[in-house]
Coordinates of C-alpha atoms in Angstrom, one line a residue:
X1 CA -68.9 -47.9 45.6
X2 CA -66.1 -49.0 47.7
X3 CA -65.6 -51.4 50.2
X4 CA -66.1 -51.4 54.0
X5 CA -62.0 -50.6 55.5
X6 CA -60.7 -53.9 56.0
X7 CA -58.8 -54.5 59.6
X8 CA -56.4 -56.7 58.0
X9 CA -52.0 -55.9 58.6
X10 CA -50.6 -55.4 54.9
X11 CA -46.8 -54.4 54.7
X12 CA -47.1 -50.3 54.1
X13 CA -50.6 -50.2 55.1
X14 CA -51.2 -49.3 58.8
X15 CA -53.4 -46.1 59.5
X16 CA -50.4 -43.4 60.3
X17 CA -51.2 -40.2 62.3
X18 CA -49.6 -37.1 63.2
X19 CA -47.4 -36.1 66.0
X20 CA -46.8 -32.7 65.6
X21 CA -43.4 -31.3 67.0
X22 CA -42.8 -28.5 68.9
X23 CA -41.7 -25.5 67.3
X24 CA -38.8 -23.4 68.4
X25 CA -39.6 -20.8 71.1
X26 CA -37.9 -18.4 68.7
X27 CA -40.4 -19.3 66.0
X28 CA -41.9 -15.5 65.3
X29 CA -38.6 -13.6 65.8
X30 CA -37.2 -11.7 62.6
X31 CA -34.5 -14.2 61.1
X32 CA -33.4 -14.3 57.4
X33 CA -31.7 -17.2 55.7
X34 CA -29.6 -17.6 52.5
X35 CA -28.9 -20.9 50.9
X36 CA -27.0 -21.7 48.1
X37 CA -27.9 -24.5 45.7
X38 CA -25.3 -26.2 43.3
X39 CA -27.7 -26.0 40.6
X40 CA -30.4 -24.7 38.9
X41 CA -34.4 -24.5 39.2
X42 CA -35.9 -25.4 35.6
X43 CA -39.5 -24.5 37.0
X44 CA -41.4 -23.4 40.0
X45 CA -44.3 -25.4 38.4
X46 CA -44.3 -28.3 41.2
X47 CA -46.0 -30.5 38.4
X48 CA -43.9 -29.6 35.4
X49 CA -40.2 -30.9 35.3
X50 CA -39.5 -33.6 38.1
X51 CA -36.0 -33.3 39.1
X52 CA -34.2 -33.0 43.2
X53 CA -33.5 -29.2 42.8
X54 CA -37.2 -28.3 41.5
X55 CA -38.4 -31.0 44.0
X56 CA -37.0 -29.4 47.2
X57 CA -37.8 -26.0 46.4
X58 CA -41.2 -26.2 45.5
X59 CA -41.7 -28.4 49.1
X60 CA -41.1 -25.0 50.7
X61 CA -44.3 -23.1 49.2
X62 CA -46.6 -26.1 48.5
X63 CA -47.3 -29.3 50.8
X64 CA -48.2 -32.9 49.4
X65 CA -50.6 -35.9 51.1
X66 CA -47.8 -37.7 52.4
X67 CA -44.1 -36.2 54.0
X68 CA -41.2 -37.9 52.9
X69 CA -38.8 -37.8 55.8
X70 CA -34.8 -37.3 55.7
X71 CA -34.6 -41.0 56.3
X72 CA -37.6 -42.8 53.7
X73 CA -40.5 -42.5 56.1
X74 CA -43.6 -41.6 55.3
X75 CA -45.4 -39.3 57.8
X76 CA -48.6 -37.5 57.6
X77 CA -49.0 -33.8 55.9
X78 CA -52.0 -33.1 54.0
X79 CA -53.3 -36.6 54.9
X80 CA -53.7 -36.8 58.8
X81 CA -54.4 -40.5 58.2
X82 CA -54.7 -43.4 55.6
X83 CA -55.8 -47.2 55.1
X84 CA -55.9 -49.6 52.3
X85 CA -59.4 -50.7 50.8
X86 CA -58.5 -53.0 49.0
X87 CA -55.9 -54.1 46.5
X88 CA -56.4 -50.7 44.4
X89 CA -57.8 -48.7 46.2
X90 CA -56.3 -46.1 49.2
X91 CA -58.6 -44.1 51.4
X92 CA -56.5 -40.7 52.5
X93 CA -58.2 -38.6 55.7
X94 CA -57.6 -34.7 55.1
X95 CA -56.3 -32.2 57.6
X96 CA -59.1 -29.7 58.3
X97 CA -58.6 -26.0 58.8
X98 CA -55.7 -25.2 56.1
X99 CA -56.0 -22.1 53.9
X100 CA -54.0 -21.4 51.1
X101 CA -51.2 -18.3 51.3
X102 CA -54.4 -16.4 49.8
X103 CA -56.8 -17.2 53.0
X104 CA -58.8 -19.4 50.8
X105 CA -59.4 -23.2 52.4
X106 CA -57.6 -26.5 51.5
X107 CA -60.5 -29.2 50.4
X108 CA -60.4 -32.7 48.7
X109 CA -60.8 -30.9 45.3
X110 CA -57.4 -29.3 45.7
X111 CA -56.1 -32.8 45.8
X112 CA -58.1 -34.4 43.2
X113 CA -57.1 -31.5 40.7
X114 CA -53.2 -31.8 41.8
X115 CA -53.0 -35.4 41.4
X116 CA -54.9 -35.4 38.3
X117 CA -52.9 -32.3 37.2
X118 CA -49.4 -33.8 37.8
X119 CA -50.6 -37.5 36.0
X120 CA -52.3 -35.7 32.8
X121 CA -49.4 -32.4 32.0
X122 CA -47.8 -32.8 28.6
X123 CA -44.2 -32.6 30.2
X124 CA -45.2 -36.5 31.7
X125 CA -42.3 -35.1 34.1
X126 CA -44.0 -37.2 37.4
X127 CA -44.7 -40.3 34.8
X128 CA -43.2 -42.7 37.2
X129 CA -45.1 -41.7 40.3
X130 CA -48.4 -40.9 38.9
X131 CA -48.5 -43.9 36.3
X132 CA -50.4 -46.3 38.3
X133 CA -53.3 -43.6 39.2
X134 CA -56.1 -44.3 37.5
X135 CA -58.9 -42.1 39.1
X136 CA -58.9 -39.7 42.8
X137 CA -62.3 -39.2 43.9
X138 CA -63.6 -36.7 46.6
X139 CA -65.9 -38.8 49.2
X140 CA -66.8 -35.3 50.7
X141 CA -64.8 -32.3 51.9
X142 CA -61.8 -34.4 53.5
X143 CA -61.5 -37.7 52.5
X144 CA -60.3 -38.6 48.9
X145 CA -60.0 -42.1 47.8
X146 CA -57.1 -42.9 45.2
X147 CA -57.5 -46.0 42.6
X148 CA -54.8 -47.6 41.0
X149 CA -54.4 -49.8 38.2
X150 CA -52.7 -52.3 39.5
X151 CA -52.1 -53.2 43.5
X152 CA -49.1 -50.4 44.1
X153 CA -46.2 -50.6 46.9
X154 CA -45.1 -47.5 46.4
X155 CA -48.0 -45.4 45.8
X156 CA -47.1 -43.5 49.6
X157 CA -44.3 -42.7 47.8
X158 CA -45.5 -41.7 45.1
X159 CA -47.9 -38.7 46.7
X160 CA -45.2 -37.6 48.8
X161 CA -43.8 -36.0 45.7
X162 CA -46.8 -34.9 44.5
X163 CA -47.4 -31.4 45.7
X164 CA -50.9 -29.9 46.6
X165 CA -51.7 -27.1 44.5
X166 CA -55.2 -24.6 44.9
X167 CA -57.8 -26.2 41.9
X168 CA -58.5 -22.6 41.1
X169 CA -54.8 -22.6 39.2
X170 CA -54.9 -26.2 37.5
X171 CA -55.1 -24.7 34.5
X172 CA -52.3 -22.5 34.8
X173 CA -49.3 -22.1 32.9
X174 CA -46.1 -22.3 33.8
X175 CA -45.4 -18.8 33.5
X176 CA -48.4 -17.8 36.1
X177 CA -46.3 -20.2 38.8
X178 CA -43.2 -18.1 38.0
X179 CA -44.8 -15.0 38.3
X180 CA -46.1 -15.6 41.2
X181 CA -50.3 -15.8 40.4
X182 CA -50.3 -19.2 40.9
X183 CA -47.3 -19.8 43.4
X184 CA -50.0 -20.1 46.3
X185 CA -49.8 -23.2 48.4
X186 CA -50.4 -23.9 51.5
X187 CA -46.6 -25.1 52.8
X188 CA -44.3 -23.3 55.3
X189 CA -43.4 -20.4 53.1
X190 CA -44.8 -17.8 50.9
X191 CA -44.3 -16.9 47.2
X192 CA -42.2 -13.4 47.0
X193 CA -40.4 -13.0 44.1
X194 CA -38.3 -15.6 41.8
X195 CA -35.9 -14.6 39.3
X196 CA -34.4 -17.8 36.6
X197 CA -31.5 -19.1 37.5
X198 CA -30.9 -16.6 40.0
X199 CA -32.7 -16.6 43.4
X200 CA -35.9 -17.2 45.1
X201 CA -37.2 -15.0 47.7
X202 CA -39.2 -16.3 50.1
X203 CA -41.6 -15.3 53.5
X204 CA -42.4 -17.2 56.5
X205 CA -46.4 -18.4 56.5
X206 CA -47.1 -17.6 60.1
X207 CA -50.4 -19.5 59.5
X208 CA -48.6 -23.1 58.8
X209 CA -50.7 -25.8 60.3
X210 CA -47.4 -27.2 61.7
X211 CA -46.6 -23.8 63.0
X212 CA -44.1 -20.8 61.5
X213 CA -40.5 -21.3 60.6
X214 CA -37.7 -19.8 62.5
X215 CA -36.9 -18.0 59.1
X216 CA -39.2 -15.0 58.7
X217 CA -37.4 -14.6 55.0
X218 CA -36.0 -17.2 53.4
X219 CA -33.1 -16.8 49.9
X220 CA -32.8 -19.2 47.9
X221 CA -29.5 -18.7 45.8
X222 CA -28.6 -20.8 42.5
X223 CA -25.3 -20.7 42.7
X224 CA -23.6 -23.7 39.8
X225 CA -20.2 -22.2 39.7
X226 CA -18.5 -23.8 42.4
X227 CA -16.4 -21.1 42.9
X228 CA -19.0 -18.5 43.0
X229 CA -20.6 -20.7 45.6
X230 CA -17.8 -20.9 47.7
X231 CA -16.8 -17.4 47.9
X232 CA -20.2 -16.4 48.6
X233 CA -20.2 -18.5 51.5
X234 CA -16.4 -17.3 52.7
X235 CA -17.9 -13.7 52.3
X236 CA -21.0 -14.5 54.5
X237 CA -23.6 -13.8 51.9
X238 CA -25.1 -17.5 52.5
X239 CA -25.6 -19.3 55.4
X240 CA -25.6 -22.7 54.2
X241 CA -24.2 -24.1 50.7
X242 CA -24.6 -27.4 49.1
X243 CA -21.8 -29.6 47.8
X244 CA -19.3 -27.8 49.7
X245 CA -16.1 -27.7 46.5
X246 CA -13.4 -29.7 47.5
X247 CA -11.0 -26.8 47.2
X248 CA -13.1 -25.2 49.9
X249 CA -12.7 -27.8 52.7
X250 CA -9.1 -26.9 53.8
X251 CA -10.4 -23.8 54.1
X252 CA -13.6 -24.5 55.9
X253 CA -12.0 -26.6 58.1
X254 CA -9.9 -23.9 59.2
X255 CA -12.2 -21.4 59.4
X256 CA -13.1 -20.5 63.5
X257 CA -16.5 -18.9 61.4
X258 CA -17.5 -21.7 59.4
X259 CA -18.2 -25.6 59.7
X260 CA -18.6 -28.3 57.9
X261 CA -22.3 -30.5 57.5
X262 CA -21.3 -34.3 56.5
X263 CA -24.1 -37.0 55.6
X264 CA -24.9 -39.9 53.3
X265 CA -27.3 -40.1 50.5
X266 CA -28.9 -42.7 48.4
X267 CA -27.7 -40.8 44.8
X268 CA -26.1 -42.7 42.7
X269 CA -24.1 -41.1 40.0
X270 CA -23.7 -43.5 36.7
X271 CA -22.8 -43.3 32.7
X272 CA -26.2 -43.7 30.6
X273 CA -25.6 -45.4 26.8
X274 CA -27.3 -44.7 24.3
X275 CA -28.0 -48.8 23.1
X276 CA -31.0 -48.3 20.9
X277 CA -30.3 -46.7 17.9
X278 CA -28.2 -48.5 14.9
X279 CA -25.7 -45.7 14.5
X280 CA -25.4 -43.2 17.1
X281 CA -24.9 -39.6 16.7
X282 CA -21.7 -39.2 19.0
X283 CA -19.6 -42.1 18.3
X284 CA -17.2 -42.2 14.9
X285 CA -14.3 -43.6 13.8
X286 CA -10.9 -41.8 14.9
X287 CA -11.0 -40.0 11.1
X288 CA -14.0 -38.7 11.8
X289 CA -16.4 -41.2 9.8
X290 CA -19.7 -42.7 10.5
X291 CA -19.7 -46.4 12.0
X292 CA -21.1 -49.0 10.2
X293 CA -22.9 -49.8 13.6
X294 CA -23.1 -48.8 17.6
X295 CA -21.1 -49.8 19.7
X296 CA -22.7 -49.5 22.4
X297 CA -25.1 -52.3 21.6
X298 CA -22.3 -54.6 22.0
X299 CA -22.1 -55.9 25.5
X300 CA -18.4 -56.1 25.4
X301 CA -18.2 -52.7 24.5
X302 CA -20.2 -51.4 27.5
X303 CA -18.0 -54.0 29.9
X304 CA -14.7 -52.3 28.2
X305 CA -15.9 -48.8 29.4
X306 CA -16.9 -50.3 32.7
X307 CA -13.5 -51.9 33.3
X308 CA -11.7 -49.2 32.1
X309 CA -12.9 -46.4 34.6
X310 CA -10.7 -46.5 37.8
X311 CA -13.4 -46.0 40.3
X312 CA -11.5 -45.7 43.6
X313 CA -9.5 -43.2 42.3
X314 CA -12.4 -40.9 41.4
X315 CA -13.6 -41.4 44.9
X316 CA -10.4 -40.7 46.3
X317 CA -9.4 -37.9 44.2
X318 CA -11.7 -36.2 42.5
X319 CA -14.4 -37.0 44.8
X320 CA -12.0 -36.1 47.5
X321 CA -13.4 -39.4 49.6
X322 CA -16.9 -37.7 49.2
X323 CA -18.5 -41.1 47.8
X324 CA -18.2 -44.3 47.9
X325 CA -17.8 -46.7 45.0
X326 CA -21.0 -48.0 43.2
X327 CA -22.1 -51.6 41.8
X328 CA -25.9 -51.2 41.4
X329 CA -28.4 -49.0 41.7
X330 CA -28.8 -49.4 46.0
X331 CA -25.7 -50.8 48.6
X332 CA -26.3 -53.5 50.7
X333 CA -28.8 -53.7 53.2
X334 CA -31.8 -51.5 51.0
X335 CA -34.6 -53.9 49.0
X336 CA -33.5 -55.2 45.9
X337 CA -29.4 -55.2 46.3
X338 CA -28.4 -58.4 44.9
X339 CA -25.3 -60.1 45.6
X340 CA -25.2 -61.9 42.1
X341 CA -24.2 -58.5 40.5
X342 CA -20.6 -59.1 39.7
X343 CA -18.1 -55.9 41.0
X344 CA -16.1 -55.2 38.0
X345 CA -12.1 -54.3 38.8
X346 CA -10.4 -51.9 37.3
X347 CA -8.4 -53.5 34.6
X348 CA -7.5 -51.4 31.4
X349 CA -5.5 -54.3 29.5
X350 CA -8.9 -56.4 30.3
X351 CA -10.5 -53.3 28.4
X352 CA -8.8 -53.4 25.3
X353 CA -8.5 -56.9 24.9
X354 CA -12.5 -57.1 25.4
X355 CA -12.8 -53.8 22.5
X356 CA -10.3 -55.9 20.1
X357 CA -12.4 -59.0 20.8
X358 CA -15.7 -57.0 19.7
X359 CA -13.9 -55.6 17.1
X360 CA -12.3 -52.5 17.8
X361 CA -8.8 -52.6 18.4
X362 CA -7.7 -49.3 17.5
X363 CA -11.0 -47.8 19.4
X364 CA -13.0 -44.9 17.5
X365 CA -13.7 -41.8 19.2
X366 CA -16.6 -40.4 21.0
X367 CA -17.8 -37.9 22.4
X368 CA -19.5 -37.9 26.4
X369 CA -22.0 -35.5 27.9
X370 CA -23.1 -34.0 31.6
X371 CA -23.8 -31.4 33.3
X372 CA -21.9 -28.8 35.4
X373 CA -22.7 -28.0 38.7
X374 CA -25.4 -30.6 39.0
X375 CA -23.7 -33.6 41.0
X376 CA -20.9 -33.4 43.1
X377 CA -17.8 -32.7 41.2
X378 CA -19.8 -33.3 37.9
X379 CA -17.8 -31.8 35.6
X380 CA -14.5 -32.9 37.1
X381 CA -16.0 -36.6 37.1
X382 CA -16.6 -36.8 33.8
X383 CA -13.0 -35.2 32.4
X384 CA -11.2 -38.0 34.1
X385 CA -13.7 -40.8 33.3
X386 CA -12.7 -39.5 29.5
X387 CA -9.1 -39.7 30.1
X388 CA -9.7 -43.1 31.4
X389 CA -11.2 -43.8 28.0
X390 CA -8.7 -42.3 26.4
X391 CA -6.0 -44.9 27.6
X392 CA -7.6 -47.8 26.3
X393 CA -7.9 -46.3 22.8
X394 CA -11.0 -44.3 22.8
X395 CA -10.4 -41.0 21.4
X396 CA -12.7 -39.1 24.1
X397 CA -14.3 -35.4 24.1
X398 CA -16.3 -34.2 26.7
X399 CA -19.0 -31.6 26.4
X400 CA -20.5 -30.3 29.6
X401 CA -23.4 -28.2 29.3
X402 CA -25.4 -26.0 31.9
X403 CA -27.8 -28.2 33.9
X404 CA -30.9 -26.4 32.5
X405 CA -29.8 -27.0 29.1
X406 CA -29.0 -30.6 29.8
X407 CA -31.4 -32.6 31.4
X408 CA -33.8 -32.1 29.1
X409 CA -31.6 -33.7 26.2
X410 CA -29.9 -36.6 27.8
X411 CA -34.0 -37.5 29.4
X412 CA -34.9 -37.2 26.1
X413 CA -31.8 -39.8 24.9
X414 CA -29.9 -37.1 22.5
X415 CA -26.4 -38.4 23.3
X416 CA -24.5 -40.9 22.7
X417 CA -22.7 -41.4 26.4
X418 CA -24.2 -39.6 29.1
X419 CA -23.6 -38.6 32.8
X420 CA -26.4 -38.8 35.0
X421 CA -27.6 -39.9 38.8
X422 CA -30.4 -41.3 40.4
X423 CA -31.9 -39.8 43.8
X424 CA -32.9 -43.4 45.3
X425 CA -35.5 -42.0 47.8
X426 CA -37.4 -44.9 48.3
X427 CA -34.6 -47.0 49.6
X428 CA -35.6 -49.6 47.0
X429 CA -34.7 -50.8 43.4
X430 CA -37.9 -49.9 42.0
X431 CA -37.9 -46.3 42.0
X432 CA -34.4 -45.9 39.8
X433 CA -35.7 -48.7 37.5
X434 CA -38.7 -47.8 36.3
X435 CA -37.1 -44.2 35.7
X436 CA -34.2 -45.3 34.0
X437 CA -34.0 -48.8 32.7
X438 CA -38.1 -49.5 32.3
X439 CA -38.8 -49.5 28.3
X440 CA -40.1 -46.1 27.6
X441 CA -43.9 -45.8 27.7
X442 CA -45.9 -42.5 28.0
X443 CA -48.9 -44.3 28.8
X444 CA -47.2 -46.5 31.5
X445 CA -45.1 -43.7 33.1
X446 CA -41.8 -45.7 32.8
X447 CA -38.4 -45.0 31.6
X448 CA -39.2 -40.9 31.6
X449 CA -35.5 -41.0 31.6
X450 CA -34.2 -43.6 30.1
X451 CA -32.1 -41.8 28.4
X452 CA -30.0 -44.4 26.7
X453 CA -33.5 -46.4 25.2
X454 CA -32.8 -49.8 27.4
X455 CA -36.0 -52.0 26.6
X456 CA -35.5 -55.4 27.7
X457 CA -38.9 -57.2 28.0
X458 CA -37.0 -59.3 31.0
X459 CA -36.2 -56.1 33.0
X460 CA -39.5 -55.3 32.2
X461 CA -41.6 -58.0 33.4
X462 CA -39.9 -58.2 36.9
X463 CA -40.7 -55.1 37.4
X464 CA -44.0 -55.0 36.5
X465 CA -44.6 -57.9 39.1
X466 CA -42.4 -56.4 41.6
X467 CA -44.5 -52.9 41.7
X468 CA -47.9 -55.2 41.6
X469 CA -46.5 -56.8 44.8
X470 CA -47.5 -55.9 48.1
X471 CA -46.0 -58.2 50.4
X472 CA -42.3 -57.1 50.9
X473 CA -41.0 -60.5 51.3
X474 CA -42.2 -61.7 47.6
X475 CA -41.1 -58.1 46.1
X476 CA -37.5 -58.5 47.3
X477 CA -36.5 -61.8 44.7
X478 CA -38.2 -60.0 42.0
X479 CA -36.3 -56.3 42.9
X480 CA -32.7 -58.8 42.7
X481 CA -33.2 -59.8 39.4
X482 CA -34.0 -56.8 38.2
X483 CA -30.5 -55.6 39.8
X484 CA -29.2 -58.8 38.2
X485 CA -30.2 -58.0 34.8
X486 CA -28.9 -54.5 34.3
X487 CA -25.4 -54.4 36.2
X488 CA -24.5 -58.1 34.6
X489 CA -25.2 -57.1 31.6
X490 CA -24.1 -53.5 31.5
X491 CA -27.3 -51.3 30.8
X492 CA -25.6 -48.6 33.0
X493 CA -22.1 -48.3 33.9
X494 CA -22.6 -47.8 37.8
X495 CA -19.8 -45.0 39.4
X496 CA -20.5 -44.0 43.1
X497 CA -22.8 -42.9 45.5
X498 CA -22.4 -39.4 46.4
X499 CA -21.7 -38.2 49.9
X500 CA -23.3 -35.0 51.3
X501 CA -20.5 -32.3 52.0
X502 CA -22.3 -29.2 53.1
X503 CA -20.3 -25.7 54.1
X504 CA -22.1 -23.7 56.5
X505 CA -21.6 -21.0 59.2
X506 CA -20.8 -22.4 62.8
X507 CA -24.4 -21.2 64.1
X508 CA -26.4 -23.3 61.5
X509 CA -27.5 -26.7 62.5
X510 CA -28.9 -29.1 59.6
X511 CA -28.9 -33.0 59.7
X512 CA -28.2 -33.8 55.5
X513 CA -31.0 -36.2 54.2
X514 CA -31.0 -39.2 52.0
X515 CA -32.9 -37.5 49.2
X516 CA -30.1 -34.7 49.2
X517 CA -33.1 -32.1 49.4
X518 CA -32.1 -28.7 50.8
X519 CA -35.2 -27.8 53.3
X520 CA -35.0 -24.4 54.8
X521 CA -37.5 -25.3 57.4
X522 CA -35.1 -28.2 58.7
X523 CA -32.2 -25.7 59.2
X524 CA -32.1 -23.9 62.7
X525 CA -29.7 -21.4 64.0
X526 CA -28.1 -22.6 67.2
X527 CA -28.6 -20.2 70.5
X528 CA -25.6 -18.3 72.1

């Protein structure tokens, strides 16, 4: 039994319901859309491989409990309405009259299967939002109550990633979501045909409870190349591309056709180490022989590589001013940026004074890994953080592989030096923590990609306390320390946050969100 609600003010706790927003008077009229992502879709299995690409385009066929706004706000979706019980337990108030894309209705068992779906699946891809959910009940056809383990901050959070799928498909396969049997949700668009690492095609869902898109057929283009990308949008084939190449901005710029969408995101964009195993597989001496040990579990080692990488000339350069130098996981002004983190300089001769000192003062050679087309400028990013290497007597290679092909290995920590970013949606230190620095624990959820096997019980206890904390004000201290922890003593080498640069025809209006997601049904074509 659960309690009575209790009238009682808890930070994140106040009842929230829905305003609904006029739709466009142009809502029904026959208009197509193509967008062009910068990388690929692993799955169209919303519960199978949690990552920003899969994320945002599974938001267009299926809805989840909560919405996560552009900004960090949660607003209502699937949940018209919420309030806290108690300490672990959330009471969520269901919208009546959805269907599904097959006519069939929307109920509290679609959401206890979903959740339960997404916090049991092998893949443990959602670990670090669904590791605190310890049952969902149904207390009749629209109201489901969620416990936790312990009390949870972030559990809005949390279900706003989870998507709601029908219970008659939780137990289908992967391949039934990609084919389409089990790609029925209840979200803005309809399943029409997906083809890997190609496209997804898309129709409007004139029934939406928030009422039909302006786009009565949506594309979705996986474009990785950023060539391809740009020439596709020169050539009018796409209406809207992300991470506009910096080659193409001139051009854009010039262009009386074409426009230019600018915004700031959360994602930060750091080197992951591999500071677990003894010897590590990508790091030998200059001659080609095995280490005696890693040296990545040297902190002056990991320092070195910090103070070697000139950071403001990536942004400058490479970045082409499209991000902003990075120092922790969030910039000033979000909950949990300390100002005890120190801000390493660029300072080479510092470098190789610090690798002679740990003894190494001829270097050894390694080998660095990322992905192309992923992050802005990825591949780019990481040849002239190896070059930077390179100077102070590493002998560097770098491998970049195809993003479907690498984020399941560096996750999984198979390198030895790794390029990766964080998506900081929450606007909060938790979130990237628990994901990437939390000791690695498939029955707590954490570290799912802690790729680099960081397991400090320190880290680890502040942030258990901090994600058991309601009250902002005593989670904030906690949140610092963690910050504290892991930038002053070089768990991750921190790079930049990425910019949005979007390249777009000059009809198309879209305001760039923090979590970087790419939402058709936020783009609208201006009138003439």
């Amino acid at each position: 039994m659960f309690h009575t609600v209790i009238n009682r003010t808890i930070v994140g706790a106040a009842v929230v319901l829905l305003t609904a927003s006029a739709m466009p008077s142009n809502a029904q009229e026959s208009q197509a859309l193509s967008i062009g992502m910068a990388a690929v879709v692993t799955s169209l299995d919303p519960h199978e491989d949690s990552n920003s690409p899969n994320n945002a385009t599974s938001r267009h066929i299926f809805d989840s409990l909560i919405d996560r706004g552009g900004s960090a706000e949660n607003n209502p979706q699937l949940a018209t309405s919420w309030e806290i019980v108690d300490d672990t337990h959330w009471r969520f108030h269901l919208r009546e009259g959805v269907t599904f894309h097959d006519g069939s209705s929307f109920d509290s068992e679609d959401v206890v299967a979903s959740l339960l779906r997404a916090r049991d699946k092998e893949s443990q891809s959602f670990a670090s939002y669904t590791r605190n959910i310890a049952d969902v009940t149904a207390d009749g056809p629209y109201t489901v109550t969620v416990e936790t383990t312990v009390p949870d901050p972030m559990i809005l959070n949390s279900l706003s990633r989870i998507r709601i799928i029908s219970s008659e498909y939780e137990g289908a396969s992967v391949a039934d979501f990609e084919n389409g049997t089990a790609a029925i949700g209840t979200g803005p668009f309809r399943f029409v045909s997906y083809t890997p690492g190609d496209r997804l095609e898309l129709d409007r869902n004139e029934e939406y409870f928030a009422g039909p898109s302006e786009w009565s057929h949506v594309t979705i283009r996986m474009v990785p190349d950023n060539g391809g990308r740009l020439a596709s949008l020169l050539a009018g084939d796409l209406d809207l591309i992300e991470s506009l190449p910096a080659e193409g901005i001139d051009r854009v710029e010039q262009s009386d056709t074409m426009k230019i969408i600018r915004g700031q995101s959360t994602r930060l964009v750091y080197l992951g180490m591999d500071v677990m195993r003894d010897q590590t597989p990508f790091i030998k001496t200059k001659e080609g022989h095995s280490l005696d040990s890693n040296p990545l579990k040297d902190m002056r080692v990991r320092k070195a590589l910090l103070m070697a990488i000139n950071r403001e000339a990536i942004v400058d350069r490479v970045m082409r001013k499209n991000g902003t130098v990075a120092h922790q996981f969030v910039a000033d002004g979000f909950l949990g940026h300390s100002k005890k983190v120190e801000e390493i300089s660029y300072d080479p001769e510092g470098a190789r004074h610090l690798l002679a000192e740990a003894g190494y003062p001829d270097g050894f050679a390694m080998t660095i890994h990322g992905p192309s087309g992923r992050y802005v400028n990825d591949s780019e990013v990481l040849q002239a953080v190896g070059q930077m290497f390179s100077r102070i007597g590493i002998a560097t290679t770098v491998e970049v592989l195809p993003w479907s092909v690498y984020s399941g290995k560096y996750a999984n920590g198979e390198y030895s030096l790794y390029l990766a970013s964080w998506g900081v949606n929450t606007g909060e230190v938790s979130n990237p923590a628990l994901a990437t620095v939390a000791g690695r624990n498939s029955e707590t959820g954490t570290g799912r990609y802690n790729g680099g096997g960081v397991d400090v019980q320190e880290i680890n206890e502040f942030l258990s306390k901090a994600t058991q904390t309601l009250d902002e004000s005593a989670r904030e201290p906690l949140l610092q320390k963690v910050s504290d922890l892991v930038f002053n003593n070089n768990w991750l080498i921190p790079l930049h946050y990425e910019n949005m640069v979007m390249g777009a025809h000059e009809d198309i209006e879209y305001k760039p969100r923090g979590d970087k997601y790419t939402l058709s049904y936020e783009v609208h074509r201006t009138s003439h």
